[in-house]
Amino acid sequence: MIAIAFLFVLLVVFLVMAATGTGPAVGIAELVVLSVVFVVFFFSGIYVAAALAILGLLADLAFSSRPMHAFIGQVAWNASNSFVFVAVPLFLLMGEILLRSGLSDRLYRALNIWVGSLPGGLLHTNIAACAVFSAVSGSSIATAATIGSVALPYFGKTAYNKRLVLGSLAAGGALGNLIPPGISFIVYSLFTDTSIGKLYAGGFVVGILVAALFMVYIFGYGLVTGTREAVTAVTWRQRVASLAELAPTLTLIFLVLGTIYLGLATATESAALGVIGALALAALDGRLSLGMVHSSVRTTARSTSMIGLILIAAFALNFVLSGLRLPQALATTVAGLPLPPWATMTVIILLYIALGTFMDGFAIMVTTLPVLFPVVTALHYDPIWFGVIMTMLIEIAQITPPDGMVMYVLQGMRVPPGPISDVFVGVLPFLGIYALSLLLVTAFPGLVLWFVK
Amino acid sequence: MLRLVGRLQGAVERAGDVMADVAGWIYLVAAFFIGFDVVSRRYLGFSSQGTTEISGYLLAAAITWGLTHALSSRAHIRVDVLLMRMPVRARAYLHTLALALLTILALLFARRAWSVIAESWELGARDTSALSIPLALPQVPWALGLTVFGALTVLMLLKACLLLLAGRPDAVDRMVASRGPVEEAEEALEAAGLAPTPPPATPGPTGSRNA
């Protein structure tokens, strides 16, 4: 409800601005009408894709001097056969295969040998395993489901605070998109013509930062409460042996990320190699079967079409809006406001947090980027930096009660079951750390950009 | 009437399921195709000369071929956080409105897709790859997927209206309401090889999703 109130206030501000004639009034008035229609559409449960396309159609009929809907077929075709977008189903497929392979089990055991002896014990392993798995998975849900399924049995009857166990796994899952290869970076790059490689570099640095801060928190918690594993002596022989267990994951990480950075492959090509690699690893573990592949490809088909329909509709709307020069008008207006850029950026970030409490992260991105991206660039913010901020916001939405998908995935795996509020409470400290990282990256864009450049 | 529509809907949904399976396997084929091209280009010194274009066409067809299945499995994204708090009657009417708008979208795209093909055919448009494929060729399966999707939206809309007339809003709700986060989560768990635990005592707000 806070979210809705915030959106309402924002709308009123726009209306007041239009009434007082700040900036080019025409563009703003049209924008307000469109925003109102948009808000009504959204809250009555219209399909996001239909809302976008029909909004485009209305804008076209109402404001455009030439019928742009005649070109919508061509726009849709161009959006459907983009080679960059091919990376989305391929990374999704890779995640689905890995979810069904035995990879995560070895990963968890091997990482536990390295970090499980620290104060905080297995909680560190949760974060580390999620972070490493994120480097082969582009989806937060897949990461939480995969690592959660192997991690939870380890906690069985132990004295670990079960809320923190669930919270750490949810938080770790929320690294899935931020640590490359993330699906949201690909979509961002499609809309903004930014380099996927640079976005991934930015996501990598920030992902490591967030994971490190999570572990610092767990370390402190472990020291204060005395939470640690009973047997902490790990021999170097065990450590070396564990590397063999890590080898398949590291190979896959190289196949996917290494090939991008060495310039051997584009994101789409590395995703294709990743799918083949994931199949090979599943075969090595004896998990490869026709049924397993079939259910992986079917889920991939459904998710891709779900994303694809919205993407096509968003491109159609974008086509009409840019034809009307609305985003440009808004960008000029906002850039001309007597507000410092950081204030505008703060409003944008708050808007995303508000939307994130009730909207799908991916839907938020495609609905807002066409309008907000020109504003962000007009304010001279770095597009790569904004892509990282956006992905962080989407990830934060995944672990913000009461609606984040990742939390429900973990809730569904608990044995014995308990109230969902356990997950909500457990994730709170991590949510705070995520917000702190967001603040850090916003205040010091150099954190992202030194590595990208 | 209701029965006839229901039967037609069932038939289109079954076709959609098969098409989604084909779409899924297309992605796998595309992965091997692209993967092979990367390796052969670097180490064997040859390439298909049109990998970028061909995988784009495969994607275009696969996206539209999966749409119908995504609709029948109630996976298309909606913002229904308020909707799901309303009484079932109001919900059913809003579901029907949502379907009506989706139908407009689907028919608009399907109609425009066939015009794109007609245009490509008349102009004899070919892509810029070395293979110089006539564009109308890959556009046909793409438009076909949109058309089947359009057919399902029409049938579902018709069925929703008939059900409303028959005073059965609950049936509309069952047919159209989005999969809640709990349902979504269960699927991910099944895939990971875990039996989903029974529903929690205090379920979260249902309906809204955050994938």
XYZ file of C-alpha atoms in Angstrom:
664
model
C 0.000 0.000 0.000
C 2.946 2.312 0.666
C 3.996 1.609 -2.886
C 0.641 2.628 -4.284
C 0.607 5.799 -2.196
C 4.055 6.669 -3.494
C 3.011 6.178 -7.109
C -0.047 8.308 -6.484
C 2.068 11.131 -5.056
C 4.367 10.926 -8.053
C 1.395 11.219 -10.374
C 0.123 14.280 -8.501
C 3.559 15.897 -8.769
C 3.454 15.353 -12.520
C -0.033 16.842 -12.713
C 1.020 19.917 -10.743
C 4.040 20.311 -12.990
C 1.851 20.130 -16.072
C -0.606 22.643 -14.576
C 2.108 25.158 -13.710
C 3.527 24.779 -17.188
C 7.013 23.597 -16.307
C 8.749 22.500 -19.475
C 7.080 21.552 -22.763
C 3.481 21.245 -21.600
C 2.265 19.189 -24.553
C 4.515 16.237 -23.884
C 3.761 16.199 -20.186
C -0.021 16.394 -20.579
C 0.045 13.470 -22.969
C 2.352 11.604 -20.656
C 0.007 12.127 -17.711
C -3.004 10.845 -19.651
C -0.993 7.817 -20.683
C 0.259 7.230 -17.147
C -3.282 7.321 -15.773
C -4.493 4.806 -18.368
C -1.438 2.726 -17.570
C -2.090 2.724 -13.816
C -5.767 1.809 -14.307
C -4.793 -0.993 -16.680
C -2.264 -2.354 -14.301
C -4.351 -2.439 -11.214
C -7.266 -4.139 -12.900
C -5.087 -7.179 -13.599
C -4.630 -6.722 -17.349
C -1.868 -8.803 -18.933
C 1.269 -6.658 -18.927
C 1.861 -7.261 -22.641
C -1.720 -6.316 -23.539
C -1.518 -3.185 -21.394
C 1.665 -2.092 -23.172
C 0.428 -2.789 -26.699
C -2.989 -1.238 -26.204
C -1.452 1.783 -24.558
C 0.698 2.121 -27.665
C -2.344 1.760 -29.886
C -4.263 4.403 -27.926
C -1.333 6.808 -27.952
C -1.003 6.267 -31.675
C -4.693 6.849 -32.418
C -4.945 9.853 -30.110
C -1.752 11.784 -30.737
C -0.069 10.621 -33.884
C -0.568 12.292 -37.237
C 0.298 9.159 -39.213
C -0.884 5.635 -38.340
C 2.123 3.984 -36.795
C 0.264 0.776 -35.946
C 0.649 -0.165 -39.608
C 4.331 -0.796 -38.888
C 3.754 -2.866 -35.790
C 4.175 -6.151 -37.665
C 7.653 -5.150 -38.758
C 8.531 -3.935 -35.262
C 7.341 -7.239 -33.806
C 9.341 -9.250 -36.333
C 12.514 -7.293 -35.655
C 12.078 -7.764 -31.908
C 11.397 -11.506 -32.298
C 14.465 -12.504 -34.283
C 17.183 -10.590 -32.468
C 20.362 -12.635 -32.034
C 21.033 -10.960 -28.681
C 17.666 -12.144 -27.377
C 18.600 -15.736 -28.303
C 20.855 -15.603 -25.230
C 17.777 -15.409 -22.969
C 16.282 -18.858 -23.743
C 19.757 -20.387 -23.869
C 20.744 -19.138 -20.404
C 17.317 -20.160 -19.093
C 17.780 -23.627 -20.587
C 21.236 -23.943 -19.071
C 19.800 -23.070 -15.647
C 16.984 -25.592 -16.036
C 19.445 -28.347 -16.953
C 21.760 -27.484 -14.056
C 18.807 -27.453 -11.665
C 18.197 -31.078 -12.637
C 21.876 -32.138 -12.688
C 23.905 -33.234 -9.703
C 26.293 -30.286 -9.971
C 25.106 -28.278 -6.988
C 25.626 -31.144 -4.541
C 29.363 -31.348 -5.234
C 29.648 -27.589 -5.298
C 28.116 -27.275 -1.849
C 30.249 -30.002 -0.300
C 33.464 -28.636 -1.803
C 32.821 -25.043 -0.778
C 31.912 -26.160 2.709
C 35.438 -27.450 3.179
C 36.758 -23.957 2.433
C 34.370 -21.666 4.284
C 32.342 -23.905 6.633
C 34.922 -23.709 9.421
C 34.537 -19.938 9.864
C 32.338 -18.553 12.650
C 28.867 -18.725 11.124
C 29.600 -22.179 9.698
C 27.275 -23.524 7.057
C 25.643 -20.118 6.610
C 28.826 -19.044 4.810
C 28.573 -22.085 2.593
C 25.039 -21.042 1.643
C 26.216 -17.668 0.409
C 29.381 -18.954 -1.251
C 27.549 -21.746 -3.072
C 24.864 -19.359 -4.288
C 27.477 -16.857 -5.457
C 29.455 -19.471 -7.371
C 26.316 -21.028 -8.839
C 25.177 -17.556 -9.914
C 28.191 -17.477 -12.193
C 26.654 -20.259 -14.277
C 23.016 -19.294 -13.855
C 21.165 -16.241 -15.050
C 18.133 -16.628 -12.850
C 17.631 -15.927 -9.167
C 14.855 -18.479 -8.807
C 16.958 -21.225 -10.374
C 19.848 -20.330 -8.060
C 17.691 -20.375 -4.925
C 15.988 -23.630 -5.936
C 19.213 -25.388 -6.899
C 21.328 -24.442 -3.891
C 18.393 -24.513 -1.479
C 17.590 -28.098 -2.415
C 21.084 -29.327 -1.539
C 21.694 -27.010 1.412
C 18.546 -27.445 3.493
C 19.084 -31.155 4.297
C 22.473 -30.259 5.867
C 20.722 -28.174 8.497
C 18.264 -30.929 9.493
C 18.406 -31.119 13.278
C 21.268 -28.670 13.826
C 21.029 -25.727 16.195
C 21.255 -23.127 13.429
C 18.653 -20.372 13.583
C 16.271 -21.638 10.918
C 15.162 -18.160 9.966
C 18.711 -17.152 9.155
C 19.258 -20.370 7.227
C 16.288 -19.588 4.981
C 17.189 -15.900 4.845
C 20.769 -16.556 3.775
C 19.628 -18.899 1.001
C 17.055 -16.395 -0.263
C 19.664 -13.638 -0.179
C 22.168 -15.861 -1.981
C 19.548 -16.659 -4.602
C 19.109 -12.955 -5.170
C 22.667 -12.888 -6.549
C 21.572 -15.023 -9.512
C 20.864 -12.147 -11.855
C 23.485 -9.746 -10.528
C 26.474 -12.048 -10.902
C 26.839 -12.701 -14.648
C 25.407 -14.226 -16.763
C 22.143 -12.558 -15.723
C 19.022 -12.488 -17.861
C 18.135 -8.965 -16.782
C 21.422 -7.581 -18.172
C 20.620 -9.068 -21.576
C 17.190 -7.457 -21.616
C 18.651 -4.158 -20.432
C 21.200 -4.283 -23.207
C 18.464 -4.994 -25.793
C 16.613 -1.842 -24.802
C 19.547 0.484 -24.338
C 22.177 -0.698 -26.825
C 24.761 -1.033 -24.083
C 27.521 -3.638 -24.111
C 26.587 -6.901 -22.395
C 30.246 -7.535 -21.622
C 30.542 -4.230 -19.735
C 27.249 -4.783 -17.910
C 28.483 -8.212 -16.848
C 31.757 -6.713 -15.637
C 29.831 -4.209 -13.506
C 27.481 -6.891 -12.190
C 30.450 -9.080 -11.323
C 32.155 -6.476 -9.120
C 28.965 -5.498 -7.337
C 27.876 -9.132 -6.967
C 31.158 -9.964 -5.247
C 30.759 -6.884 -3.036
C 27.244 -7.897 -1.947
C 28.263 -11.524 -1.333
C 31.289 -10.352 0.697
C 29.128 -8.054 2.827
C 26.692 -10.950 3.427
C 29.602 -13.059 4.669
C 30.930 -10.272 6.869
C 27.514 -10.089 8.514
C 27.398 -13.861 9.007
C 30.935 -13.791 10.432
C 29.890 -11.170 12.979
C 26.712 -13.052 13.785
C 28.719 -16.248 14.221
C 31.153 -14.568 16.630
C 28.411 -12.998 18.742
C 26.147 -16.041 18.996
C 28.869 -18.693 18.876
C 27.298 -20.301 15.829
C 29.885 -22.541 14.197
C 30.527 -26.095 13.101
C 31.622 -28.544 15.814
C 34.462 -30.010 13.762
C 36.468 -27.148 12.352
C 39.793 -28.788 11.582
C 40.133 -29.165 7.850
C 43.354 -30.615 6.489
C 45.027 -29.240 3.393
C 44.685 -32.677 1.877
C 40.908 -32.298 2.097
C 41.091 -28.832 0.613
C 43.074 -29.985 -2.381
C 40.742 -32.937 -2.861
C 37.776 -30.570 -2.817
C 39.189 -28.715 -5.793
C 38.494 -31.769 -7.910
C 34.861 -31.526 -6.893
C 34.816 -27.854 -7.861
C 36.374 -28.510 -11.245
C 33.136 -29.107 -13.203
C 31.621 -25.829 -11.994
C 34.803 -23.894 -12.667
C 35.001 -25.373 -16.152
C 31.460 -24.274 -16.843
C 32.172 -20.783 -15.495
C 35.120 -20.547 -17.827
C 33.039 -21.801 -20.742
C 30.410 -19.131 -20.143
C 32.231 -16.097 -18.739
C 35.784 -16.809 -19.833
C 34.844 -17.028 -23.489
C 33.051 -13.672 -23.309
C 35.998 -11.907 -21.675
C 38.654 -13.422 -23.865
C 36.655 -12.217 -26.836
C 36.172 -15.779 -28.072
C 32.387 -15.580 -28.057
C 29.460 -13.185 -27.781
C 26.953 -13.539 -24.926
C 24.640 -15.626 -27.113
C 27.458 -17.886 -28.232
C 28.707 -18.377 -24.700
C 25.148 -19.257 -23.638
C 25.075 -21.936 -26.348
C 28.383 -23.330 -25.084
C 26.934 -23.211 -21.567
C 23.946 -25.342 -22.566
C 26.239 -27.940 -24.131
C 28.520 -27.842 -21.082
C 25.587 -28.241 -18.698
C 24.375 -31.280 -20.646
C 27.864 -32.769 -20.502
C 28.071 -32.262 -16.724
C 24.628 -33.804 -16.227
C 25.763 -36.773 -18.340
C 28.923 -37.164 -16.219
C 26.774 -37.377 -13.106
C 24.459 -39.883 -14.779
C 21.516 -37.511 -14.541
C 21.027 -37.000 -18.259
C 17.820 -38.536 -19.593
C 15.272 -37.765 -22.246
C 12.642 -36.936 -19.639
C 14.986 -34.559 -17.826
C 15.888 -32.710 -21.024
C 12.263 -32.633 -22.090
C 11.045 -30.997 -18.906
C 13.957 -28.525 -19.103
C 13.133 -27.460 -22.646
C 9.418 -27.205 -21.945
C 9.917 -24.854 -18.979
C 12.363 -22.849 -21.087
C 9.793 -22.530 -23.883
C 7.150 -21.264 -21.496
C 9.394 -18.730 -19.737
C 10.816 -17.437 -23.004
C 7.382 -16.916 -24.546
C 6.222 -15.174 -21.401
C 9.193 -12.781 -21.622
C 8.962 -12.604 -25.423
C 5.350 -11.446 -25.542
C 6.038 -8.570 -23.153
C 9.218 -7.708 -24.976
C 7.465 -7.544 -28.357
C 4.648 -5.429 -26.906
C 7.154 -3.142 -25.182
C 9.021 -2.630 -28.444
C 5.734 -1.756 -30.159
C 4.916 0.806 -27.439
C 8.455 2.121 -27.557
C 8.150 2.564 -31.316
C 4.984 4.663 -30.948
C 6.310 6.687 -28.004
C 9.594 7.523 -29.707
C 7.609 8.459 -32.813
C 5.735 10.947 -30.645
C 9.056 11.987 -29.078
C 7.566 11.552 -25.599
C 10.593 10.045 -23.825
C 12.775 12.797 -25.271
C 10.305 15.470 -24.099
C 10.261 13.972 -20.628
C 14.048 13.752 -20.579
C 14.417 17.431 -21.529
C 11.856 18.446 -18.936
C 13.412 16.465 -16.133
C 16.920 17.588 -17.059
C 15.673 21.201 -16.977
C 14.084 20.869 -13.539
C 15.592 22.995 -10.778
C 16.492 19.732 -9.007
C 19.972 18.302 -8.632
C 20.408 15.069 -10.659
C 20.889 12.992 -7.521
C 17.404 14.012 -6.331
C 15.865 12.823 -9.585
C 17.863 9.609 -9.342
C 16.612 9.116 -5.795
C 13.023 9.483 -6.998
C 13.678 6.964 -9.786
C 15.207 4.469 -7.348
C 12.317 4.886 -4.897
C 9.904 4.377 -7.778
C 11.584 1.069 -8.620
C 11.544 -0.072 -5.011
C 7.829 0.794 -4.844
C 7.054 -1.048 -8.079
C 9.144 -3.975 -6.924
C 6.862 -4.698 -4.002
C 4.054 -5.849 -6.289
C 5.373 -6.200 -9.826
C 7.492 -8.735 -11.619
C 11.058 -7.417 -11.903
C 11.312 -8.124 -15.578
C 7.974 -6.406 -16.291
C 9.149 -3.342 -14.347
C 12.232 -3.116 -16.479
C 10.592 -3.304 -19.910
C 7.733 -0.981 -18.969
C 9.904 1.777 -17.517
C 13.178 1.635 -19.464
C 11.918 3.130 -22.747
C 10.724 6.233 -20.866
C 13.283 6.474 -18.063
C 16.482 5.567 -19.883
C 16.552 8.816 -21.918
C 16.008 10.715 -18.646
C 18.928 8.935 -17.016
C 21.277 9.628 -19.908
C 20.077 13.253 -20.138
C 21.184 13.627 -16.522
C 24.624 12.324 -17.590
C 24.476 9.132 -15.582
C 26.501 6.247 -16.928
C 24.286 3.701 -18.771
C 26.339 0.740 -17.525
C 26.146 1.972 -13.944
C 22.374 2.413 -14.266
C 22.040 -1.124 -15.649
C 23.770 -2.459 -12.542
C 21.559 -0.338 -10.256
C 18.477 -1.581 -12.086
C 19.482 -5.226 -11.696
C 20.205 -4.677 -8.002
C 16.723 -3.191 -7.625
C 15.163 -6.183 -9.377
C 17.069 -8.528 -7.089
C 15.992 -6.549 -4.039
C 12.381 -6.910 -5.225
C 12.881 -10.692 -5.244
C 13.616 -10.743 -1.524
C 11.276 -7.972 -0.372
C 8.362 -9.322 1.672
C 5.568 -10.061 1.069
C 5.921 -10.846 -2.597
C 9.391 -11.996 -3.669
C 9.338 -15.222 -5.660
C 12.700 -16.405 -4.313
C 11.328 -16.488 -0.768
C 8.408 -18.665 -1.818
C 10.752 -21.120 -3.491
C 12.577 -21.605 -0.177
C 9.370 -21.683 1.806
C 8.191 -24.541 -0.421
C 11.285 -26.656 0.318
C 11.263 -26.530 4.100
C 10.936 -29.759 5.993
C 9.089 -29.532 8.331
C 6.964 -26.672 7.049
C 6.513 -23.458 9.037
C 5.061 -20.009 8.568
C 6.342 -17.901 5.664
C 7.106 -15.169 8.206
C 10.238 -17.178 9.141
C 11.627 -16.487 5.688
C 10.517 -12.855 5.823
C 12.250 -12.249 9.141
C 15.351 -14.224 8.177
C 15.911 -12.297 4.977
C 15.621 -8.862 6.626
C 19.273 -8.399 7.671
C 20.370 -9.425 4.174
C 17.822 -7.101 2.629
C 19.359 -4.323 4.707
C 22.835 -5.235 3.434
C 21.576 -5.294 -0.142
C 20.068 -1.816 0.368
C 23.353 -0.643 1.891
C 25.250 -1.917 -1.159
C 22.776 -0.116 -3.394
C 23.463 3.060 -1.458
C 27.233 2.519 -1.771
C 27.061 1.944 -5.512
C 24.774 4.962 -5.958
C 27.026 7.214 -3.896
C 30.256 5.909 -5.418
C 29.618 4.956 -9.062
C 33.368 4.468 -9.314
C 32.916 1.136 -7.522
C 31.320 -0.208 -10.684
C 33.056 1.863 -13.289
C 36.729 1.327 -12.408
C 36.373 -2.323 -13.316
C 34.294 -1.748 -16.419
C 36.618 0.781 -17.979
C -22.509 -23.932 -26.956
C -20.338 -23.894 -23.852
C -19.424 -27.486 -24.500
C -18.485 -26.820 -28.108
C -16.293 -23.877 -27.160
C -14.745 -25.954 -24.405
C -13.960 -28.765 -26.830
C -12.398 -26.389 -29.360
C -10.415 -24.755 -26.583
C -9.137 -28.153 -25.491
C -8.044 -28.947 -29.028
C -6.176 -25.645 -29.439
C -4.547 -26.085 -26.027
C -3.316 -29.550 -26.961
C -1.905 -28.165 -30.205
C -0.284 -25.392 -28.151
C 1.329 -27.944 -25.829
C 2.863 -29.782 -28.758
C 4.008 -26.486 -30.278
C 5.631 -25.493 -26.979
C 7.515 -28.796 -26.893
C 8.718 -28.167 -30.425
C 9.735 -24.638 -29.378
C 11.681 -26.004 -26.415
C 13.601 -28.505 -28.538
C 14.283 -25.733 -31.055
C 16.214 -23.909 -28.321
C 18.291 -27.003 -27.719
C 18.964 -27.376 -31.438
C 19.874 -23.676 -31.624
C 22.337 -24.142 -28.748
C 24.150 -26.953 -30.588
C 24.019 -25.074 -33.874
C 25.522 -21.900 -32.389
C 27.981 -23.827 -30.229
C 29.211 -25.818 -33.202
C 29.575 -22.644 -35.242
C 31.750 -20.996 -32.564
C 34.098 -23.963 -32.507
C 34.196 -24.565 -36.250
C 34.727 -20.895 -37.037
C 37.730 -20.710 -34.718
C 39.349 -24.088 -35.200
C 38.094 -25.550 -38.446
C 37.959 -22.326 -40.381
C 34.389 -22.526 -41.623
C 31.001 -21.220 -40.568
C 27.416 -21.648 -41.675
C 27.612 -18.049 -42.967
C 24.233 -17.309 -41.465
C 24.228 -18.488 -37.855
C 23.117 -15.117 -36.522
C 20.163 -14.947 -38.895
C 19.136 -18.588 -38.661
C 19.184 -18.658 -34.857
C 17.183 -15.418 -34.886
C 14.556 -17.112 -37.063
C 14.507 -20.156 -34.810
C 13.943 -17.858 -31.831
C 11.157 -15.922 -33.577
C 9.262 -19.129 -34.321
C 9.925 -20.616 -30.883
C 8.696 -17.512 -29.035
C 5.329 -17.471 -30.787
C 4.978 -21.273 -30.658
C 5.255 -21.201 -26.888
C 2.698 -18.430 -26.375
C -0.357 -20.681 -26.432
C 1.027 -23.081 -23.851
C 2.047 -20.155 -21.637
C -1.545 -18.884 -21.789
C -3.178 -22.216 -21.041
C -0.806 -22.783 -18.141
C -1.724 -19.298 -16.873
C 1.881 -18.099 -16.986
C 1.572 -14.774 -18.805
C 2.459 -11.941 -16.461
C -0.275 -9.743 -14.983
C -0.248 -7.278 -12.130
C -3.089 -8.722 -10.130
C -2.221 -7.785 -6.573
C -5.470 -5.846 -6.155
C -7.515 -8.125 -8.372
C -6.894 -11.174 -6.220
C -8.234 -9.388 -3.148
C -11.620 -8.784 -4.777
C -14.676 -11.047 -4.491
C -14.842 -13.812 -7.056
C -17.606 -12.134 -9.090
C -15.690 -8.898 -9.641
C -12.601 -10.962 -10.333
C -14.358 -12.931 -13.050
C -15.440 -9.743 -14.831
C -11.919 -8.306 -14.677
C -10.455 -11.607 -15.902
C -12.795 -11.362 -18.873
C -11.730 -7.774 -19.529
C -8.089 -8.839 -19.367
C -8.778 -11.648 -21.833
C -10.578 -9.225 -24.147
C -7.558 -6.905 -24.248
C -5.203 -9.847 -24.725
C -7.390 -10.947 -27.639
C -7.033 -7.516 -29.234
C -3.266 -7.724 -28.832
C -3.071 -11.249 -30.238
C -5.305 -10.569 -33.222
C -3.542 -7.292 -33.981
C -0.139 -8.970 -33.983
C -1.364 -12.011 -35.937
C -3.009 -9.804 -38.554
C 0.079 -7.596 -38.884
C 2.366 -10.610 -39.010
C 0.631 -11.942 -42.135
C 0.879 -8.478 -43.750
C 4.605 -8.508 -43.051
C 4.845 -11.828 -44.900
C 2.801 -10.517 -47.826
C 5.123 -7.523 -47.991
C 8.300 -9.605 -47.827
C 6.913 -11.876 -50.540
C 5.938 -9.052 -52.884
C 9.233 -7.239 -52.457
C 11.138 -10.495 -52.712
C 12.945 -9.449 -49.509
C 15.977 -11.522 -48.574
C 18.164 -11.298 -45.500
C 21.693 -9.902 -45.562
C 23.412 -13.186 -44.687
C 25.576 -14.995 -47.189
C 22.743 -17.499 -47.654
C 20.349 -14.706 -48.672
C 17.256 -16.479 -47.351
C 13.869 -15.135 -48.534
C 12.447 -13.425 -45.422
C 8.921 -14.698 -45.989
C 10.151 -18.242 -45.303
C 10.998 -17.875 -41.587
C 8.155 -15.413 -41.103
C 5.498 -18.046 -41.844
C 6.052 -20.227 -38.742
C 6.380 -17.040 -36.676
C 2.995 -15.750 -37.895
C 1.461 -19.201 -37.488
C 2.373 -19.222 -33.785
C 0.740 -15.830 -33.306
C -2.362 -17.062 -35.134
C -2.825 -20.139 -32.942
C -2.292 -17.915 -29.902
C -4.968 -15.567 -31.272
C -7.342 -18.494 -31.726
C -6.935 -19.545 -28.096
C -7.518 -16.007 -26.810
C -10.761 -15.805 -28.826
C -11.983 -19.179 -27.540
C -11.068 -18.399 -23.943
C -12.780 -15.025 -24.155
C -15.867 -16.666 -25.594
C -15.864 -19.293 -22.882
C -15.412 -16.672 -20.162
C -18.406 -14.717 -21.486
C -20.551 -17.853 -21.679
C -19.556 -18.848 -18.157
C -20.445 -15.377 -16.893
C -23.833 -15.627 -18.580
C -24.327 -19.039 -17.037
C -23.588 -17.501 -13.620
C -20.363 -19.401 -12.992
C -17.739 -16.730 -12.105
C -15.721 -19.265 -10.115
C -15.072 -21.286 -13.281
C -13.753 -18.157 -15.033
C -11.440 -17.545 -12.099
C -10.087 -21.096 -12.267
C -9.471 -20.808 -15.992
C -7.703 -17.431 -16.015
C -6.261 -16.564 -12.572
C -2.445 -16.409 -12.577
C -0.408 -19.106 -10.940
C 0.367 -17.824 -7.451
C 3.917 -17.763 -6.088
C 3.234 -20.965 -4.184
C 2.269 -22.814 -7.357
C 5.310 -21.382 -9.181
C 7.615 -22.383 -6.380
C 6.291 -25.939 -6.343
C 7.253 -26.380 -9.948
C 10.818 -25.249 -9.348
C 11.002 -27.731 -6.475
C 9.682 -30.608 -8.512
C 12.361 -29.873 -11.079
C 15.027 -29.960 -8.365
C 13.735 -33.412 -7.453
C 12.009 -32.487 -4.220
C 8.423 -33.309 -3.422
C 6.663 -30.058 -2.566
C 5.643 -29.816 1.055
C 1.976 -29.315 1.898
C 0.734 -25.723 1.600
C 1.747 -23.549 4.565
C -0.705 -22.773 7.346
C -0.645 -19.059 6.530
C -0.198 -18.638 2.816
C 1.174 -15.352 1.556
C -0.838 -13.041 -0.657
C -1.776 -15.249 -3.572
C -1.944 -14.251 -7.170
C 0.814 -11.736 -7.477
C 4.045 -13.016 -8.835
C 7.619 -11.871 -8.969
C 9.576 -14.121 -11.241
